[in-house]
GROMACS .gro file of C-alpha atoms in nm:
model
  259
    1UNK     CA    1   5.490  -0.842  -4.152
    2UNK     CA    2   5.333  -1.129  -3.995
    3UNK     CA    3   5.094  -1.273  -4.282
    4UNK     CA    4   5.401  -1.211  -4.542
    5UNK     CA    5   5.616  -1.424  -4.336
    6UNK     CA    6   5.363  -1.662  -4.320
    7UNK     CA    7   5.389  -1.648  -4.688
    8UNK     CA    8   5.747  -1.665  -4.740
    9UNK     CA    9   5.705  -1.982  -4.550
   10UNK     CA   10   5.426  -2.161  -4.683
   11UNK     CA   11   5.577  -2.090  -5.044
   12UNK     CA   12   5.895  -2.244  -4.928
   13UNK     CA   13   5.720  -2.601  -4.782
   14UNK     CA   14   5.474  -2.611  -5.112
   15UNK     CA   15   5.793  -2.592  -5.319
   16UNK     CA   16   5.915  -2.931  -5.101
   17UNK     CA   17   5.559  -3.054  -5.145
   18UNK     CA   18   5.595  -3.041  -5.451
   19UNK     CA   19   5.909  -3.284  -5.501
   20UNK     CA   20   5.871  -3.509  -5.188
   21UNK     CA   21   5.663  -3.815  -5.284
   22UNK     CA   22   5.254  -3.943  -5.211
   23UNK     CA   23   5.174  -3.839  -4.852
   24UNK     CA   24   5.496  -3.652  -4.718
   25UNK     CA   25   5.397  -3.376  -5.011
   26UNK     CA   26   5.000  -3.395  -4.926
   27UNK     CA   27   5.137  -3.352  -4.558
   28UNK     CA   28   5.343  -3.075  -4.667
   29UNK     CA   29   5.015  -2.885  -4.893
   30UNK     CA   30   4.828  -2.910  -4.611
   31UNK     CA   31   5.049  -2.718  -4.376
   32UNK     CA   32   5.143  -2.420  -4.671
   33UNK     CA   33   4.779  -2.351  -4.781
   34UNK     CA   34   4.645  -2.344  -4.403
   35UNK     CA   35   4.945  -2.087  -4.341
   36UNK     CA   36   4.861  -1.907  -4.627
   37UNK     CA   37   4.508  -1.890  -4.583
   38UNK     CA   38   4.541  -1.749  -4.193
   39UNK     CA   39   4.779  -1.473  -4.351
   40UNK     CA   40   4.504  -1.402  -4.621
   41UNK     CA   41   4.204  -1.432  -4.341
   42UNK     CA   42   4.366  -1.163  -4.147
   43UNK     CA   43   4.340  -0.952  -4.424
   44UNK     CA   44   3.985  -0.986  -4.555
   45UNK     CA   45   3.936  -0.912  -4.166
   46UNK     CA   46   4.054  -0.582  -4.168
   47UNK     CA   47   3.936  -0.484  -4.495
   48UNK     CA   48   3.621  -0.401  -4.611
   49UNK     CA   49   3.367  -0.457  -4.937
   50UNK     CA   50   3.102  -0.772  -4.960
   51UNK     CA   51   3.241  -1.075  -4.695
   52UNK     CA   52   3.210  -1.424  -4.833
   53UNK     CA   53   3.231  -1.706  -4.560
   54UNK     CA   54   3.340  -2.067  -4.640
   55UNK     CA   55   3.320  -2.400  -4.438
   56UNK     CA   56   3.440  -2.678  -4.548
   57UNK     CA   57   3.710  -2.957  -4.577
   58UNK     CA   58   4.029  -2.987  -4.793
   59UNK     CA   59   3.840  -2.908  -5.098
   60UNK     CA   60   3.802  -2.558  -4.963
   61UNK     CA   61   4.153  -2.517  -4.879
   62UNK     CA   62   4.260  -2.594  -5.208
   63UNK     CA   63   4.407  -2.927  -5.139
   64UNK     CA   64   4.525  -3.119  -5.501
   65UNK     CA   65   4.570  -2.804  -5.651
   66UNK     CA   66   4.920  -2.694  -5.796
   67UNK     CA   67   4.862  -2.396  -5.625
   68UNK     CA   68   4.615  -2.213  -5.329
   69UNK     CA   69   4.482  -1.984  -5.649
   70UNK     CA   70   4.378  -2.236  -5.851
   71UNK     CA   71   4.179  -2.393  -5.581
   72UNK     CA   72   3.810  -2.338  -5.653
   73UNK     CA   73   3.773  -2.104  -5.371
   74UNK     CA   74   4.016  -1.902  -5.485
   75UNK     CA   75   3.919  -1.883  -5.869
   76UNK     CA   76   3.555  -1.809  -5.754
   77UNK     CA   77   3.684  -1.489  -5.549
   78UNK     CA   78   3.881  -1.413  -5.839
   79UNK     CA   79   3.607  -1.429  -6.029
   80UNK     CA   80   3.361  -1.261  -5.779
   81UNK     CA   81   3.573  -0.966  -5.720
   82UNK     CA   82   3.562  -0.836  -6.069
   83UNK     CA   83   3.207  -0.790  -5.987
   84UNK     CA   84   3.274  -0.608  -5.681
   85UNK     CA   85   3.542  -0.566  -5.363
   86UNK     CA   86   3.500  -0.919  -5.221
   87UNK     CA   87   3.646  -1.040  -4.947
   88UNK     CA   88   3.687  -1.412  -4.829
   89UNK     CA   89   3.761  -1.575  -4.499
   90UNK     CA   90   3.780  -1.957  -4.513
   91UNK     CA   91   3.689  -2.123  -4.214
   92UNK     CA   92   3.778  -2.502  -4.389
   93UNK     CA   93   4.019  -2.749  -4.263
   94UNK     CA   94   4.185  -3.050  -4.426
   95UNK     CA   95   4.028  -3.371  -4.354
   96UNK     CA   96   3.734  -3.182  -4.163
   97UNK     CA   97   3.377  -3.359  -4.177
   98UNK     CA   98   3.040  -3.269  -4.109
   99UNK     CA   99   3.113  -3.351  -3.721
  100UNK     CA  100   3.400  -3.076  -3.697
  101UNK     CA  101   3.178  -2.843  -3.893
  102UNK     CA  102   2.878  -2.822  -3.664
  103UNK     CA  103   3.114  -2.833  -3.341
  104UNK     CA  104   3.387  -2.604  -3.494
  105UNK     CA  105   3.341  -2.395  -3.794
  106UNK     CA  106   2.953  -2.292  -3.707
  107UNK     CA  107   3.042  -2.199  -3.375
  108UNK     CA  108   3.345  -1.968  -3.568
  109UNK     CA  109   3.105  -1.861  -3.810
  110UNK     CA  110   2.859  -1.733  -3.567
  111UNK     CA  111   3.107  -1.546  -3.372
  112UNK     CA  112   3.246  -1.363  -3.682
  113UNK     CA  113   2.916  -1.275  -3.816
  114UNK     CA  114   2.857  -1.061  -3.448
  115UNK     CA  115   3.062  -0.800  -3.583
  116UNK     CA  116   2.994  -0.828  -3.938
  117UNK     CA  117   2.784  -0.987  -4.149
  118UNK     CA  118   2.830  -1.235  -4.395
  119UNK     CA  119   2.741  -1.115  -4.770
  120UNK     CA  120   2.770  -1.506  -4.871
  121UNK     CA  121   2.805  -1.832  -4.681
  122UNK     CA  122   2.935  -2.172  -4.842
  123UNK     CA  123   2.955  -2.522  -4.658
  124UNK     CA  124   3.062  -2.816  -4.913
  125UNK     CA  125   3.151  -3.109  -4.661
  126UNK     CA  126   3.086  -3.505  -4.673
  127UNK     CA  127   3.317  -3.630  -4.893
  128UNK     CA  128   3.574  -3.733  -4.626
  129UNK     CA  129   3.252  -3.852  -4.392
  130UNK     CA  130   3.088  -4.090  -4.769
  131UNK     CA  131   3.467  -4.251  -4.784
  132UNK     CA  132   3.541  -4.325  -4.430
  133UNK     CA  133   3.135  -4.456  -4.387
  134UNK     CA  134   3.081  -4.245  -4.085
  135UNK     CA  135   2.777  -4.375  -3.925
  136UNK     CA  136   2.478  -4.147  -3.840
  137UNK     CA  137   2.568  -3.947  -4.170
  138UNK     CA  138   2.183  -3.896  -4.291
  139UNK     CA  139   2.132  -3.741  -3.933
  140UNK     CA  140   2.401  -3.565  -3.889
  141UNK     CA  141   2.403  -3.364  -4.252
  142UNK     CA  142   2.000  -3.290  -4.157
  143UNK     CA  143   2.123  -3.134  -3.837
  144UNK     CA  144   2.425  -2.917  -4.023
  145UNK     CA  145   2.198  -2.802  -4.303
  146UNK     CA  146   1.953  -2.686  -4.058
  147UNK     CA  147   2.179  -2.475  -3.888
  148UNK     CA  148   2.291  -2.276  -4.210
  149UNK     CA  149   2.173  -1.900  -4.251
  150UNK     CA  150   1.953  -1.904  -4.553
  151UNK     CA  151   2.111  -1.878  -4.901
  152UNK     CA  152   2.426  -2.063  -4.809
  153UNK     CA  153   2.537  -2.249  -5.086
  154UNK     CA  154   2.610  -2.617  -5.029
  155UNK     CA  155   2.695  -2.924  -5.264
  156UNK     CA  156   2.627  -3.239  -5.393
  157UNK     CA  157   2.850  -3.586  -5.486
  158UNK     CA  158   2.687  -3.831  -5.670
  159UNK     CA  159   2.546  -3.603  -5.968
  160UNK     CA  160   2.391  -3.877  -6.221
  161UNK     CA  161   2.377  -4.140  -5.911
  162UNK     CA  162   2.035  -4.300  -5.809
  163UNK     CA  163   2.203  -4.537  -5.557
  164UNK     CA  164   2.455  -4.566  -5.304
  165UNK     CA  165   2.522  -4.359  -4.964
  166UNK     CA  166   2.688  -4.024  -5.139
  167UNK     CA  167   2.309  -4.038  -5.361
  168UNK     CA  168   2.140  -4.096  -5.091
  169UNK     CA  169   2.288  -3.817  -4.879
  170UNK     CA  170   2.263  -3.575  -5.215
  171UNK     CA  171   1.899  -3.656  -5.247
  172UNK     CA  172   1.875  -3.562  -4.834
  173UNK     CA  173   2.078  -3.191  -4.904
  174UNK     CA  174   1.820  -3.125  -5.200
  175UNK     CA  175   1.549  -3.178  -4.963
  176UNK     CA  176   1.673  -2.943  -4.712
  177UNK     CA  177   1.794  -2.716  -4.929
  178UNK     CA  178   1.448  -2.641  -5.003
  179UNK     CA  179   1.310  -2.672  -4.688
  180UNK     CA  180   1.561  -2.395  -4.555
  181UNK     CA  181   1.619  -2.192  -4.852
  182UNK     CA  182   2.002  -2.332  -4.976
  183UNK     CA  183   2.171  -2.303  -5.234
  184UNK     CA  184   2.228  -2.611  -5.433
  185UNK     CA  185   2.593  -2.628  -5.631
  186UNK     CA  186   2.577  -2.953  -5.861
  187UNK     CA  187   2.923  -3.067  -5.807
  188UNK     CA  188   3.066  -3.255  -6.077
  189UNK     CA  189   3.013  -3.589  -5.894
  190UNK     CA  190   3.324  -3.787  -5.670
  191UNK     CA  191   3.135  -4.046  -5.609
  192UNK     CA  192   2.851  -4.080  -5.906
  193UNK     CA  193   2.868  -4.315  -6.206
  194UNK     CA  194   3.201  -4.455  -6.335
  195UNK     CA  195   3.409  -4.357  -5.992
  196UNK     CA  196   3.558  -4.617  -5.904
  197UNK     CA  197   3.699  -4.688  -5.505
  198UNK     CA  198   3.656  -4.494  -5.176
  199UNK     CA  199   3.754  -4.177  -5.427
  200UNK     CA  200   3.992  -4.020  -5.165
  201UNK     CA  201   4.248  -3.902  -5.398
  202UNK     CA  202   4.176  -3.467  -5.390
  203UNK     CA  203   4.079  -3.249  -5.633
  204UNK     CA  204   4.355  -3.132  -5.952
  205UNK     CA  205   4.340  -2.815  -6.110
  206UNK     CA  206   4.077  -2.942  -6.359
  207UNK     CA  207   3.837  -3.106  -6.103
  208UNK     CA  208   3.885  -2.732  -5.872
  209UNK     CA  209   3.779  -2.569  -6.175
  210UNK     CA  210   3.487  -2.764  -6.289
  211UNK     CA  211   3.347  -2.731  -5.892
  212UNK     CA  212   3.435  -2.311  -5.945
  213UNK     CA  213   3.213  -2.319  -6.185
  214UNK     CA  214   2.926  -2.487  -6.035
  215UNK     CA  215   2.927  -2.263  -5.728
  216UNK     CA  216   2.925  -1.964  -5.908
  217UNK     CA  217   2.652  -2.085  -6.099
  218UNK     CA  218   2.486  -2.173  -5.764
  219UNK     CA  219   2.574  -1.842  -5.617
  220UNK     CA  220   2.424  -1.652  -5.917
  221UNK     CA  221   2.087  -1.885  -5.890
  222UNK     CA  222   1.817  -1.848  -5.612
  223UNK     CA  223   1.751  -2.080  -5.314
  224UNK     CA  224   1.572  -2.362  -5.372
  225UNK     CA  225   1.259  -2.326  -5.301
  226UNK     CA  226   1.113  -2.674  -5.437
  227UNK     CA  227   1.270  -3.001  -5.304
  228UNK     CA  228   1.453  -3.179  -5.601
  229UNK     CA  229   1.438  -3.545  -5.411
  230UNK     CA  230   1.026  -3.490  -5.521
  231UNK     CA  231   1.184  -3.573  -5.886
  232UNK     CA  232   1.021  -3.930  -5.985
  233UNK     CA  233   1.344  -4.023  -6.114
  234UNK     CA  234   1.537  -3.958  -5.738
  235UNK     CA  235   1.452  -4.171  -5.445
  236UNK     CA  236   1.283  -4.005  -5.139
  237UNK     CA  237   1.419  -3.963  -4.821
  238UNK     CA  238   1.232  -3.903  -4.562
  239UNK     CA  239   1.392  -3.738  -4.231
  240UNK     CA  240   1.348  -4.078  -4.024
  241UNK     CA  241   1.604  -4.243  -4.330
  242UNK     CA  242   1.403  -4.488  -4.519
  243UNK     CA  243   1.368  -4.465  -4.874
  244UNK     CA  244   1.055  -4.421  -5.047
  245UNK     CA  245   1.050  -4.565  -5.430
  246UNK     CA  246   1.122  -4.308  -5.697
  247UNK     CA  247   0.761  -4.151  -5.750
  248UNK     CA  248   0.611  -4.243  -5.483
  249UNK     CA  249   0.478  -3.896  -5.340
  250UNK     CA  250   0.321  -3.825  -5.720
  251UNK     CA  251   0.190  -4.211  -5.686
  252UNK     CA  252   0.001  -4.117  -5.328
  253UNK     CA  253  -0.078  -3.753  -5.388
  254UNK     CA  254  -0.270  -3.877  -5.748
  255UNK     CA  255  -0.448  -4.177  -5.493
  256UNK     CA  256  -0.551  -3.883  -5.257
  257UNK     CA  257  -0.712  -3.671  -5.553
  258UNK     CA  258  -0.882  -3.957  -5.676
  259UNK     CA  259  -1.008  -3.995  -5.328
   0.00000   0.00000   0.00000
Protein backbone atom coordinates (compact mmCIF):
# COMPACT_ATOMS: atom_id res chain seq x y z
CA UNK A 1 0.00 0.00 0.00
CA UNK A 2 2.77 2.15 0.91
CA UNK A 3 5.09 2.11 -2.35
CA UNK A 4 1.68 2.47 -4.54
CA UNK A 5 0.86 5.53 -2.73
CA UNK A 6 4.12 6.67 -3.19
CA UNK A 7 3.29 6.17 -6.76
CA UNK A 8 0.03 7.72 -7.01
CA UNK A 9 1.93 10.67 -5.74
CA UNK A 10 4.98 10.97 -7.58
CA UNK A 11 2.81 10.48 -10.89
CA UNK A 12 0.68 13.32 -9.76
CA UNK A 13 3.88 16.01 -9.10
CA UNK A 14 5.68 14.67 -12.54
CA UNK A 15 2.41 15.54 -14.29
CA UNK A 16 2.94 19.38 -12.66
CA UNK A 17 6.59 18.98 -13.58
CA UNK A 18 5.77 18.61 -16.54
CA UNK A 19 3.79 22.03 -17.21
CA UNK A 20 5.48 24.31 -14.57
CA UNK A 21 8.42 26.11 -16.20
CA UNK A 22 12.75 25.68 -16.04
CA UNK A 23 13.58 24.87 -12.40
CA UNK A 24 10.12 24.68 -10.49
CA UNK A 25 9.52 21.40 -12.97
CA UNK A 26 13.32 20.06 -12.48
CA UNK A 27 12.44 20.71 -8.69
CA UNK A 28 9.32 18.90 -9.10
CA UNK A 29 11.24 15.55 -11.24
CA UNK A 30 13.44 15.38 -8.67
CA UNK A 31 11.02 14.85 -5.85
CA UNK A 32 8.57 12.17 -8.15
CA UNK A 33 11.46 9.91 -9.39
CA UNK A 34 13.19 9.79 -5.77
CA UNK A 35 9.55 8.77 -4.48
CA UNK A 36 9.20 6.43 -7.04
CA UNK A 37 12.40 4.89 -6.85
CA UNK A 38 12.11 4.25 -2.75
CA UNK A 39 8.64 2.54 -3.62
CA UNK A 40 10.47 0.42 -6.37
CA UNK A 41 13.72 -0.17 -3.91
CA UNK A 42 11.48 -1.69 -1.40
CA UNK A 43 10.48 -4.06 -3.77
CA UNK A 44 13.66 -5.38 -5.40
CA UNK A 45 14.37 -5.74 -1.49
CA UNK A 46 12.01 -8.25 -0.84
CA UNK A 47 12.23 -10.03 -3.96
CA UNK A 48 14.61 -12.22 -5.20
CA UNK A 49 16.66 -13.18 -8.70
CA UNK A 50 20.27 -11.44 -9.70
CA UNK A 51 20.57 -7.80 -7.52
CA UNK A 52 22.01 -4.95 -9.51
CA UNK A 53 23.32 -1.96 -7.31
CA UNK A 54 23.63 1.64 -8.65
CA UNK A 55 25.40 4.82 -7.27
CA UNK A 56 25.24 7.69 -8.75
CA UNK A 57 23.84 11.28 -9.30
CA UNK A 58 20.75 12.57 -11.23
CA UNK A 59 21.72 10.69 -14.22
CA UNK A 60 20.88 7.55 -12.32
CA UNK A 61 17.66 8.73 -11.14
CA UNK A 62 16.51 9.43 -14.42
CA UNK A 63 16.58 13.13 -14.22
CA UNK A 64 15.73 14.88 -18.01
CA UNK A 65 13.88 12.02 -18.89
CA UNK A 66 10.06 12.28 -19.84
CA UNK A 67 9.67 9.56 -17.68
CA UNK A 68 11.62 7.28 -14.65
CA UNK A 69 11.48 4.26 -17.50
CA UNK A 70 13.11 5.85 -20.01
CA UNK A 71 15.93 6.80 -17.79
CA UNK A 72 18.97 4.70 -18.69
CA UNK A 73 18.79 2.80 -15.54
CA UNK A 74 15.63 1.82 -16.11
CA UNK A 75 15.88 0.76 -19.92
CA UNK A 76 19.06 -1.25 -18.95
CA UNK A 77 16.94 -3.35 -16.27
CA UNK A 78 14.44 -3.61 -18.83
CA UNK A 79 16.71 -4.83 -20.94
CA UNK A 80 18.65 -7.02 -18.39
CA UNK A 81 15.66 -8.75 -17.12
CA UNK A 82 14.74 -10.42 -20.33
CA UNK A 83 17.91 -12.18 -19.71
CA UNK A 84 17.03 -13.16 -16.34
CA UNK A 85 14.88 -12.02 -12.94
CA UNK A 86 16.85 -8.83 -12.20
CA UNK A 87 16.39 -6.78 -9.61
CA UNK A 88 17.64 -3.10 -9.07
CA UNK A 89 18.08 -0.90 -6.06
CA UNK A 90 19.38 2.61 -6.85
CA UNK A 91 21.29 4.13 -4.29
CA UNK A 92 21.71 7.69 -6.60
CA UNK A 93 20.67 11.07 -5.61
CA UNK A 94 20.10 14.25 -7.61
CA UNK A 95 22.89 16.60 -7.59
CA UNK A 96 25.10 13.94 -5.62
CA UNK A 97 29.01 14.06 -6.36
CA UNK A 98 31.82 11.95 -5.79
CA UNK A 99 32.03 13.50 -2.07
CA UNK A 100 28.39 12.22 -1.12
CA UNK A 101 29.21 8.96 -2.82
CA UNK A 102 32.19 7.84 -0.77
CA UNK A 103 30.54 9.32 2.56
CA UNK A 104 26.95 8.16 1.69
CA UNK A 105 26.12 5.70 -0.93
CA UNK A 106 29.37 3.29 -0.19
CA UNK A 107 28.67 3.25 3.30
CA UNK A 108 24.74 2.15 2.04
CA UNK A 109 26.16 -0.11 -0.32
CA UNK A 110 28.24 -1.96 2.09
CA UNK A 111 25.54 -2.38 4.53
CA UNK A 112 23.10 -3.86 1.92
CA UNK A 113 25.57 -6.18 0.50
CA UNK A 114 25.80 -7.89 4.44
CA UNK A 115 22.72 -9.58 3.73
CA UNK A 116 22.94 -10.06 0.15
CA UNK A 117 25.16 -9.75 -2.37
CA UNK A 118 25.37 -7.65 -5.18
CA UNK A 119 25.16 -9.57 -8.72
CA UNK A 120 26.29 -6.06 -10.38
CA UNK A 121 27.51 -2.72 -9.06
CA UNK A 122 27.43 0.67 -11.13
CA UNK A 123 28.89 4.15 -9.93
CA UNK A 124 28.70 6.92 -12.87
CA UNK A 125 29.40 10.25 -10.84
CA UNK A 126 31.51 13.55 -11.71
CA UNK A 127 29.59 15.34 -13.91
CA UNK A 128 28.04 17.67 -11.26
CA UNK A 129 31.77 17.73 -9.43
CA UNK A 130 33.65 18.72 -13.68
CA UNK A 131 30.81 21.71 -13.81
CA UNK A 132 30.94 23.13 -10.40
CA UNK A 133 35.20 22.71 -10.54
CA UNK A 134 35.30 20.97 -7.25
CA UNK A 135 38.81 21.11 -6.15
CA UNK A 136 40.75 17.94 -5.15
CA UNK A 137 38.68 16.07 -7.96
CA UNK A 138 41.80 13.88 -9.36
CA UNK A 139 42.17 12.73 -5.62
CA UNK A 140 39.11 12.30 -4.66
CA UNK A 141 37.77 10.02 -7.87
CA UNK A 142 41.29 7.83 -7.12
CA UNK A 143 40.01 7.34 -3.62
CA UNK A 144 36.15 6.37 -4.81
CA UNK A 145 37.37 4.05 -7.54
CA UNK A 146 39.50 2.31 -5.13
CA UNK A 147 36.86 1.55 -2.91
CA UNK A 148 34.61 -0.21 -5.63
CA UNK A 149 34.15 -4.14 -5.46
CA UNK A 150 35.72 -5.39 -8.61
CA UNK A 151 33.69 -5.43 -11.85
CA UNK A 152 31.68 -2.35 -11.02
CA UNK A 153 31.00 -0.57 -13.98
CA UNK A 154 31.86 3.11 -14.01
CA UNK A 155 31.94 5.93 -16.79
CA UNK A 156 33.62 8.34 -18.67
CA UNK A 157 32.81 12.26 -20.01
CA UNK A 158 34.99 13.57 -22.38
CA UNK A 159 34.95 10.56 -25.01
CA UNK A 160 37.07 12.07 -28.10
CA UNK A 161 38.67 14.78 -25.53
CA UNK A 162 42.55 14.96 -25.09
CA UNK A 163 42.31 18.12 -22.90
CA UNK A 164 40.49 19.73 -20.27
CA UNK A 165 39.57 18.58 -16.51
CA UNK A 166 36.50 16.00 -17.51
CA UNK A 167 39.68 14.30 -20.01
CA UNK A 168 41.83 14.47 -17.60
CA UNK A 169 39.69 12.84 -14.91
CA UNK A 170 38.49 10.11 -17.80
CA UNK A 171 42.07 9.32 -18.55
CA UNK A 172 42.52 8.90 -14.35
CA UNK A 173 39.13 6.29 -14.22
CA UNK A 174 40.78 4.26 -17.21
CA UNK A 175 43.79 3.94 -15.20
CA UNK A 176 42.11 2.64 -12.21
CA UNK A 177 39.80 0.80 -13.85
CA UNK A 178 42.56 -1.38 -14.72
CA UNK A 179 44.38 -1.26 -11.79
CA UNK A 180 41.21 -2.57 -9.80
CA UNK A 181 39.46 -4.54 -12.32
CA UNK A 182 36.35 -1.87 -13.47
CA UNK A 183 34.33 -1.77 -15.82
CA UNK A 184 34.73 0.98 -18.27
CA UNK A 185 31.20 2.37 -19.95
CA UNK A 186 32.27 4.94 -22.80
CA UNK A 187 29.65 7.46 -22.19
CA UNK A 188 28.70 9.40 -25.05
CA UNK A 189 30.76 12.43 -23.89
CA UNK A 190 29.03 15.78 -21.79
CA UNK A 191 31.85 17.43 -21.81
CA UNK A 192 34.13 16.19 -25.00
CA UNK A 193 34.46 17.99 -28.35
CA UNK A 194 31.80 20.45 -29.59
CA UNK A 195 30.01 20.86 -25.90
CA UNK A 196 29.80 23.93 -25.37
CA UNK A 197 29.37 25.67 -21.47
CA UNK A 198 29.48 24.17 -17.93
CA UNK A 199 26.99 21.38 -19.76
CA UNK A 200 24.58 21.27 -16.72
CA UNK A 201 21.46 20.95 -18.60
CA UNK A 202 20.43 16.74 -17.81
CA UNK A 203 20.10 14.06 -19.89
CA UNK A 204 16.68 13.72 -22.59
CA UNK A 205 15.36 10.59 -23.60
CA UNK A 206 17.88 10.34 -26.48
CA UNK A 207 21.07 11.17 -24.43
CA UNK A 208 19.51 8.29 -21.47
CA UNK A 209 19.39 5.99 -24.24
CA UNK A 210 22.65 6.41 -25.94
CA UNK A 211 24.37 6.05 -22.10
CA UNK A 212 21.84 2.54 -21.81
CA UNK A 213 23.55 1.40 -24.35
CA UNK A 214 27.04 1.94 -23.40
CA UNK A 215 26.59 0.32 -19.99
CA UNK A 216 25.17 -2.63 -21.24
CA UNK A 217 27.86 -2.89 -23.54
CA UNK A 218 30.19 -2.35 -20.54
CA UNK A 219 28.31 -4.79 -18.44
CA UNK A 220 28.50 -7.50 -21.17
CA UNK A 221 32.52 -6.74 -21.58
CA UNK A 222 35.22 -7.82 -19.01
CA UNK A 223 37.15 -5.61 -16.55
CA UNK A 224 39.81 -3.87 -17.75
CA UNK A 225 42.61 -5.38 -17.23
CA UNK A 226 45.10 -3.02 -19.30
CA UNK A 227 45.14 0.75 -18.44
CA UNK A 228 43.75 2.73 -21.53
CA UNK A 229 45.59 6.22 -20.33
CA UNK A 230 48.97 3.89 -21.63
CA UNK A 231 47.33 4.82 -25.23
CA UNK A 232 50.06 7.25 -26.96
CA UNK A 233 47.31 9.24 -28.14
CA UNK A 234 45.84 9.93 -24.18
CA UNK A 235 47.87 11.88 -21.75
CA UNK A 236 49.19 10.09 -18.59
CA UNK A 237 48.25 10.67 -15.29
CA UNK A 238 50.09 9.71 -12.79
CA UNK A 239 48.46 9.29 -9.13
CA UNK A 240 50.49 12.45 -7.73
CA UNK A 241 48.36 14.60 -10.82
CA UNK A 242 50.88 15.74 -13.26
CA UNK A 243 50.60 14.93 -16.73
CA UNK A 244 53.02 13.04 -18.60
CA UNK A 245 53.08 13.82 -22.62
CA UNK A 246 51.04 11.45 -24.72
CA UNK A 247 53.63 8.49 -25.25
CA UNK A 248 55.74 9.05 -22.92
CA UNK A 249 55.80 5.55 -21.00
CA UNK A 250 56.40 3.78 -24.74
CA UNK A 251 59.14 6.77 -25.18
CA UNK A 252 61.02 5.61 -21.65
CA UNK A 253 60.22 1.93 -21.67
CA UNK A 254 61.93 1.79 -25.57
CA UNK A 255 65.09 4.10 -23.74
CA UNK A 256 65.22 1.33 -20.98
CA UNK A 257 65.43 -1.62 -23.64
CA UNK A 258 67.92 0.10 -25.49
CA UNK A 259 69.71 0.38 -22.25
Amino acid sequence: MRAAARRVKAGGERFLGGVLPGASARRLQIKAFADEWAAANLEARRGTGPLWIVLGDSASQGIGATRRETGYVSVVHERLRRRDDWRVINLSRAGAGIADVLTRQLPELVELTRDQSADLVSCIVGAEDIARRVPGLDVSLRQLLASLPVGTVVGTFARGSRSGLAARLDAITREEAARHQLRVAELPPRFGPGVRGRERNPLGDVEHAGWADAVLAAIDGPPVEVATSTDPELPVVRADGAKEPAGAEKAADGASADD
